[in-house]
Amino acid sequence: MCLSVSTEYYQFLLSFGVLGGLSACCLFTPSVSTIGHWFNKRQGLATGLACTAGGIGGILFSFITLYLAPVIGFSWTMRIIGFISLVLCFVACLTLQTRPHAVPETTQDDKEKPNLISCLRKAVDFKPLANDPSYLATTTAVFLIEFAVFIPITYISTAAIATGRGLDHQTAYRLIGLLNVGSVPGRALPGYLADRFGRFNVMILTAALCTLLIFCIWLPPTVLNTASEPALTAFAVLFGFWSGAAISLTPVCIAQVSRVEEIGRRVGTCFSISSFGALVGVPIGGAIIDASGGGFTGLVVFSGCFYVLALIGFVVARYV
């Protein structure tokens, strides 16, 4: 709703950036953490099914914006998305429930009157990073995958306009919706595979396949400036499918190296750290484009290299 009335850059930054980022994290982190209270053997599938909603929302909201904004304007398009989110979040707040015995026992410190500083101190706990090598290795791997995954998602449409052969803007922006189409099954199926073949094993597989997709499908036409709509569509759908595991399986991997009563705090701590990867990765990508004179080859190589690092990170985490 604040975004719908924004006209200046700082207003967009405060409404969509600061308020949107804070609220999205406050919704997502406890939601996926709560799933770990109720599932063990099928936790990967359960989390994957829950996270498919992110892909469905990505399809719905991107196409609402793409086709409705030219008709009724940007402001009312954002308000419609706001009303949809209001109803969905209301239902979510009524249905989301933690498991009582998964909540840590109350200590004397917890009985004191809570304040913002004490809540933040308990919500983000860095001590396990020093005491638990498995958690440290997993957090490092999640940081690397979060750094890598948002670069193609952010720049795929811009790169398509710059390197595509006769691609119009609407076709290029439609790639975001197609990427989300691929991510819907891509968030559920890896979760099912993770329950059968190992969560870290599947993360290694998805990171390896995303690396191949970037270097084999996205990079060649970008270098030659000959990106065609079929090639970009194939990359968007396939990358959306295999990159979906970066959203749905990372909290499951964290849960595997945590006690049930620690899942919420450890997921929150890990995502707090990995958020810096998402924060700096996209601007660095923009700086690479500027340094290349508007070319996207360096950006694609940079994205692929960080996926290689993420692959190595999950191999190391699995070994630990």
Short mmCIF file of C-alpha atoms in Angstrom, two decimals:
data_model
loop_
_atom_site.label_atom_id
_atom_site.label_comp_id
_atom_site.label_asym_id
_atom_site.label_seq_id
_atom_site.Cartn_x
_atom_site.Cartn_y
_atom_site.Cartn_z
CA MET A 1 0.00 0.00 0.00
CA CYS A 2 2.90 2.38 0.73
CA LEU A 3 4.51 1.41 -2.55
CA SER A 4 1.33 2.34 -4.44
CA VAL A 5 1.65 5.99 -3.38
CA SER A 6 5.43 6.24 -3.79
CA THR A 7 6.72 8.74 -6.34
CA GLU A 8 10.28 9.53 -5.18
CA TYR A 9 13.24 7.13 -5.10
CA TYR A 10 13.62 7.30 -1.32
CA GLN A 11 9.93 6.39 -0.96
CA PHE A 12 10.38 3.28 -3.09
CA LEU A 13 13.48 2.42 -1.06
CA LEU A 14 11.66 2.77 2.27
CA SER A 15 8.39 1.10 1.27
CA PHE A 16 9.45 -1.75 -1.00
CA GLY A 17 13.04 -2.08 0.15
CA VAL A 18 13.14 -1.55 3.91
CA LEU A 19 9.53 -2.27 4.95
CA GLY A 20 9.06 -4.96 2.28
CA GLY A 21 12.32 -6.70 3.17
CA LEU A 22 11.68 -6.65 6.92
CA SER A 23 8.12 -7.90 6.62
CA ALA A 24 8.96 -10.63 4.10
CA CYS A 25 11.72 -12.01 6.32
CA CYS A 26 9.53 -11.82 9.43
CA LEU A 27 6.92 -13.88 7.58
CA PHE A 28 9.15 -16.40 5.81
CA THR A 29 11.63 -17.38 8.51
CA PRO A 30 9.19 -18.44 11.26
CA SER A 31 6.91 -20.09 8.71
CA VAL A 32 9.53 -22.47 7.30
CA SER A 33 10.97 -23.00 10.80
CA THR A 34 7.60 -24.12 12.13
CA ILE A 35 7.42 -26.88 9.50
CA GLY A 36 10.46 -28.42 11.18
CA HIS A 37 8.42 -28.77 14.40
CA TRP A 38 5.91 -31.10 12.74
CA PHE A 39 7.91 -33.12 10.20
CA ASN A 40 11.08 -35.19 10.35
CA LYS A 41 11.37 -37.90 7.68
CA ARG A 42 9.18 -35.96 5.22
CA GLN A 43 10.45 -32.52 6.15
CA GLY A 44 12.01 -31.90 2.75
CA LEU A 45 8.77 -32.67 0.91
CA ALA A 46 6.66 -30.69 3.40
CA THR A 47 8.90 -27.63 3.17
CA GLY A 48 9.08 -27.94 -0.61
CA LEU A 49 5.30 -28.09 -0.96
CA ALA A 50 4.91 -25.06 1.30
CA CYS A 51 7.53 -23.12 -0.68
CA THR A 52 5.80 -23.82 -4.00
CA ALA A 53 3.52 -20.96 -3.01
CA GLY A 54 6.44 -18.59 -3.57
CA GLY A 55 6.64 -19.73 -7.18
CA ILE A 56 2.86 -19.49 -7.62
CA GLY A 57 2.92 -15.99 -6.16
CA GLY A 58 5.80 -15.09 -8.43
CA ILE A 59 3.73 -16.14 -11.44
CA LEU A 60 0.56 -14.41 -10.24
CA PHE A 61 2.06 -11.11 -9.14
CA SER A 62 4.45 -10.75 -12.07
CA PHE A 63 1.67 -11.27 -14.63
CA ILE A 64 -0.71 -9.00 -12.70
CA THR A 65 1.93 -6.28 -12.89
CA LEU A 66 2.80 -7.01 -16.52
CA TYR A 67 -0.73 -6.98 -17.92
CA LEU A 68 -2.77 -4.94 -15.42
CA ALA A 69 -0.47 -1.96 -14.87
CA PRO A 70 -0.80 -0.67 -18.47
CA VAL A 71 -4.61 -0.80 -18.10
CA ILE A 72 -5.38 0.56 -14.61
CA GLY A 73 -2.03 2.10 -13.70
CA PHE A 74 0.82 1.19 -11.38
CA SER A 75 -0.79 2.49 -8.17
CA TRP A 76 -3.97 0.43 -8.33
CA THR A 77 -2.05 -2.62 -9.53
CA MET A 78 0.04 -2.44 -6.35
CA ARG A 79 -3.11 -1.97 -4.24
CA ILE A 80 -4.69 -5.08 -5.76
CA ILE A 81 -1.55 -7.05 -4.88
CA GLY A 82 -1.74 -5.54 -1.40
CA PHE A 83 -5.35 -6.65 -0.90
CA ILE A 84 -4.51 -10.18 -2.09
CA SER A 85 -1.57 -10.29 0.35
CA LEU A 86 -3.79 -8.99 3.17
CA VAL A 87 -6.25 -11.87 2.80
CA LEU A 88 -3.53 -14.53 2.43
CA CYS A 89 -1.50 -13.26 5.41
CA PHE A 90 -4.66 -13.13 7.56
CA VAL A 91 -5.38 -16.79 6.83
CA ALA A 92 -1.72 -17.70 7.41
CA CYS A 93 -1.68 -16.03 10.82
CA LEU A 94 -4.76 -18.02 11.85
CA THR A 95 -3.41 -21.37 10.68
CA LEU A 96 0.31 -21.23 11.52
CA GLN A 97 1.02 -23.06 14.78
CA THR A 98 4.18 -24.17 16.55
CA ARG A 99 4.49 -27.46 18.37
CA PRO A 100 4.44 -26.90 22.16
CA HIS A 101 7.22 -29.30 23.13
CA ALA A 102 9.49 -27.84 20.44
CA VAL A 103 9.59 -24.50 22.25
CA PRO A 104 12.68 -24.13 24.50
CA GLU A 105 12.15 -24.26 28.23
CA THR A 106 11.64 -20.90 29.91
CA THR A 107 14.62 -19.64 31.88
CA GLN A 108 14.83 -16.91 34.51
CA ASP A 109 16.13 -14.47 31.89
CA ASP A 110 13.13 -15.23 29.68
CA LYS A 111 10.76 -14.29 32.50
CA GLU A 112 12.11 -10.75 32.58
CA LYS A 113 10.18 -8.07 30.75
CA PRO A 114 11.21 -8.40 27.09
CA ASN A 115 12.66 -5.53 25.11
CA LEU A 116 13.92 -5.10 21.57
CA ILE A 117 17.59 -5.68 22.48
CA SER A 118 16.90 -8.87 24.44
CA CYS A 119 14.65 -10.22 21.70
CA LEU A 120 17.30 -9.59 19.03
CA ARG A 121 19.98 -11.17 21.23
CA LYS A 122 17.91 -14.33 21.58
CA ALA A 123 16.73 -14.38 17.96
CA VAL A 124 20.20 -14.17 16.40
CA ASP A 125 22.72 -16.42 18.14
CA PHE A 126 26.25 -16.60 16.70
CA LYS A 127 27.62 -18.95 19.37
CA PRO A 128 26.78 -22.17 17.44
CA LEU A 129 28.96 -20.92 14.57
CA ALA A 130 31.99 -21.24 16.87
CA ASN A 131 30.90 -24.43 18.62
CA ASP A 132 29.27 -26.49 15.86
CA PRO A 133 31.35 -27.15 12.70
CA SER A 134 28.36 -28.71 10.91
CA TYR A 135 26.26 -25.60 11.42
CA LEU A 136 29.15 -23.32 10.44
CA ALA A 137 29.75 -25.24 7.21
CA THR A 138 26.03 -25.28 6.38
CA THR A 139 25.67 -21.55 7.04
CA THR A 140 28.66 -20.82 4.77
CA ALA A 141 27.16 -22.93 1.99
CA VAL A 142 23.77 -21.22 2.35
CA PHE A 143 25.49 -17.80 2.22
CA LEU A 144 27.16 -18.74 -1.08
CA ILE A 145 23.98 -20.13 -2.66
CA GLU A 146 21.99 -17.05 -1.58
CA PHE A 147 24.71 -14.84 -3.09
CA ALA A 148 24.54 -16.70 -6.40
CA VAL A 149 20.83 -17.42 -6.89
CA PHE A 150 19.49 -13.86 -6.98
CA ILE A 151 21.83 -12.60 -9.70
CA PRO A 152 20.23 -14.51 -12.63
CA ILE A 153 16.75 -13.88 -11.21
CA THR A 154 17.42 -10.12 -11.06
CA TYR A 155 19.17 -9.61 -14.38
CA ILE A 156 17.65 -12.20 -16.73
CA SER A 157 15.14 -9.76 -18.26
CA THR A 158 17.63 -6.89 -18.57
CA ALA A 159 20.19 -9.21 -20.15
CA ALA A 160 17.58 -10.52 -22.58
CA ILE A 161 16.77 -6.98 -23.76
CA ALA A 162 20.47 -6.16 -24.19
CA THR A 163 21.60 -9.38 -25.88
CA GLY A 164 18.42 -10.77 -27.46
CA ARG A 165 17.68 -10.74 -31.16
CA GLY A 166 14.65 -8.50 -31.56
CA LEU A 167 13.16 -9.25 -28.15
CA ASP A 168 10.61 -6.69 -26.99
CA HIS A 169 10.37 -5.59 -23.37
CA GLN A 170 7.18 -7.50 -22.62
CA THR A 171 8.70 -10.78 -23.84
CA ALA A 172 11.81 -10.14 -21.75
CA TYR A 173 9.83 -9.36 -18.59
CA ARG A 174 7.71 -12.48 -19.18
CA LEU A 175 10.84 -14.51 -18.46
CA ILE A 176 10.39 -13.72 -14.74
CA GLY A 177 6.99 -15.40 -14.82
CA LEU A 178 8.41 -18.39 -16.71
CA LEU A 179 11.22 -18.67 -14.17
CA ASN A 180 8.60 -18.87 -11.44
CA VAL A 181 6.66 -21.46 -13.46
CA GLY A 182 9.73 -23.67 -13.34
CA SER A 183 10.29 -23.00 -9.64
CA VAL A 184 6.88 -24.38 -8.59
CA PRO A 185 7.72 -28.06 -9.26
CA GLY A 186 11.37 -27.18 -8.62
CA ARG A 187 10.63 -26.48 -4.98
CA ALA A 188 8.55 -29.62 -4.38
CA LEU A 189 10.40 -32.35 -6.31
CA PRO A 190 13.88 -31.72 -4.83
CA GLY A 191 12.26 -31.87 -1.39
CA TYR A 192 10.90 -35.33 -2.18
CA LEU A 193 14.29 -36.42 -3.52
CA ALA A 194 16.01 -34.97 -0.46
CA ASP A 195 13.97 -37.16 1.88
CA ARG A 196 15.03 -40.25 -0.10
CA PHE A 197 18.62 -39.53 -1.10
CA GLY A 198 19.84 -36.96 1.41
CA ARG A 199 19.27 -33.23 1.73
CA PHE A 200 22.87 -32.17 1.23
CA ASN A 201 23.24 -34.59 -1.70
CA VAL A 202 20.31 -32.96 -3.50
CA MET A 203 21.65 -29.46 -2.80
CA ILE A 204 24.96 -30.52 -4.36
CA LEU A 205 23.06 -31.83 -7.40
CA THR A 206 21.00 -28.67 -7.86
CA ALA A 207 24.02 -26.38 -7.48
CA ALA A 208 25.91 -28.41 -10.08
CA LEU A 209 23.02 -28.31 -12.55
CA CYS A 210 22.51 -24.55 -12.07
CA THR A 211 26.22 -24.05 -12.76
CA LEU A 212 25.92 -26.03 -16.01
CA LEU A 213 22.81 -24.11 -17.07
CA ILE A 214 24.53 -20.77 -16.57
CA PHE A 215 27.71 -21.70 -18.42
CA CYS A 216 26.16 -23.86 -21.17
CA ILE A 217 22.83 -22.14 -21.98
CA TRP A 218 22.97 -18.55 -20.70
CA LEU A 219 26.63 -17.67 -21.34
CA PRO A 220 27.19 -18.57 -25.05
CA PRO A 221 24.37 -16.42 -26.53
CA THR A 222 25.26 -13.62 -24.10
CA VAL A 223 28.84 -13.56 -25.36
CA LEU A 224 27.71 -13.56 -29.00
CA ASN A 225 24.71 -11.22 -28.46
CA THR A 226 22.49 -13.79 -30.18
CA ALA A 227 20.10 -14.74 -27.37
CA SER A 228 16.87 -16.06 -28.87
CA GLU A 229 13.48 -16.35 -27.21
CA PRO A 230 13.49 -20.20 -27.20
CA ALA A 231 16.96 -20.33 -25.61
CA LEU A 232 16.09 -17.76 -22.95
CA THR A 233 12.76 -19.46 -22.26
CA ALA A 234 14.50 -22.79 -21.81
CA PHE A 235 17.05 -21.26 -19.46
CA ALA A 236 14.39 -19.43 -17.43
CA VAL A 237 12.25 -22.54 -16.92
CA LEU A 238 15.16 -24.91 -16.24
CA PHE A 239 17.00 -22.50 -13.96
CA GLY A 240 13.76 -21.73 -12.14
CA PHE A 241 13.25 -25.46 -11.57
CA TRP A 242 16.70 -26.30 -10.21
CA SER A 243 17.30 -23.04 -8.37
CA GLY A 244 14.06 -23.48 -6.43
CA ALA A 245 15.90 -25.82 -4.07
CA ALA A 246 17.93 -22.83 -2.83
CA ILE A 247 14.71 -21.56 -1.24
CA SER A 248 12.99 -24.76 -0.15
CA LEU A 249 15.91 -26.97 0.96
CA THR A 250 18.20 -24.54 2.77
CA PRO A 251 16.02 -24.43 5.93
CA VAL A 252 15.78 -28.23 5.79
CA CYS A 253 19.57 -28.53 5.68
CA ILE A 254 19.83 -26.20 8.67
CA ALA A 255 17.23 -28.26 10.54
CA GLN A 256 19.26 -31.42 9.91
CA VAL A 257 22.19 -30.02 11.91
CA SER A 258 19.99 -28.56 14.67
CA ARG A 259 17.88 -29.80 17.55
CA VAL A 260 14.15 -29.25 17.10
CA GLU A 261 13.98 -26.50 19.73
CA GLU A 262 16.87 -24.67 17.99
CA ILE A 263 15.48 -24.69 14.44
CA GLY A 264 13.82 -21.26 14.52
CA ARG A 265 16.80 -19.48 16.04
CA ARG A 266 19.34 -21.22 13.82
CA VAL A 267 17.35 -20.64 10.64
CA GLY A 268 16.97 -16.98 11.57
CA THR A 269 20.68 -16.63 12.34
CA CYS A 270 21.72 -18.35 9.11
CA PHE A 271 19.37 -16.25 6.99
CA SER A 272 20.53 -13.09 8.76
CA ILE A 273 24.08 -13.87 7.67
CA SER A 274 23.19 -15.07 4.18
CA SER A 275 21.05 -11.97 3.59
CA PHE A 276 24.29 -9.99 3.25
CA GLY A 277 25.11 -12.22 0.28
CA ALA A 278 21.83 -11.29 -1.37
CA LEU A 279 22.40 -7.66 -0.37
CA VAL A 280 25.80 -7.24 -2.03
CA GLY A 281 25.51 -9.77 -4.86
CA VAL A 282 23.02 -7.85 -6.99
CA PRO A 283 24.79 -4.43 -6.69
CA ILE A 284 28.12 -6.07 -7.49
CA GLY A 285 26.50 -7.53 -10.59
CA GLY A 286 25.33 -4.05 -11.57
CA ALA A 287 28.84 -2.67 -11.06
CA ILE A 288 30.24 -5.42 -13.30
CA ILE A 289 27.76 -4.44 -16.04
CA ASP A 290 28.80 -0.77 -15.74
CA ALA A 291 32.49 -1.70 -15.82
CA SER A 292 31.85 -3.79 -18.95
CA GLY A 293 30.24 -0.89 -20.77
CA GLY A 294 26.77 -2.41 -20.55
CA GLY A 295 27.87 -5.93 -21.50
CA PHE A 296 26.53 -8.92 -19.58
CA THR A 297 29.25 -11.50 -20.17
CA GLY A 298 31.12 -10.61 -16.98
CA LEU A 299 27.89 -10.77 -14.98
CA VAL A 300 27.04 -14.26 -16.24
CA VAL A 301 30.56 -15.53 -15.54
CA PHE A 302 30.46 -13.94 -12.08
CA SER A 303 27.14 -15.66 -11.33
CA GLY A 304 28.41 -19.02 -12.56
CA CYS A 305 31.61 -18.76 -10.51
CA PHE A 306 29.66 -18.15 -7.32
CA TYR A 307 27.52 -21.18 -8.10
CA VAL A 308 30.75 -23.17 -8.33
CA LEU A 309 31.71 -21.85 -4.88
CA ALA A 310 28.24 -22.77 -3.57
CA LEU A 311 28.68 -26.27 -4.99
CA ILE A 312 32.02 -26.61 -3.19
CA GLY A 313 30.44 -25.20 -0.03
CA PHE A 314 27.72 -27.87 0.08
CA VAL A 315 30.24 -30.63 -0.69
CA VAL A 316 32.31 -29.47 2.29
CA ALA A 317 29.19 -29.13 4.48
CA ARG A 318 28.09 -32.65 3.57
CA TYR A 319 31.54 -34.00 4.40
CA VAL A 320 31.58 -32.21 7.77
#
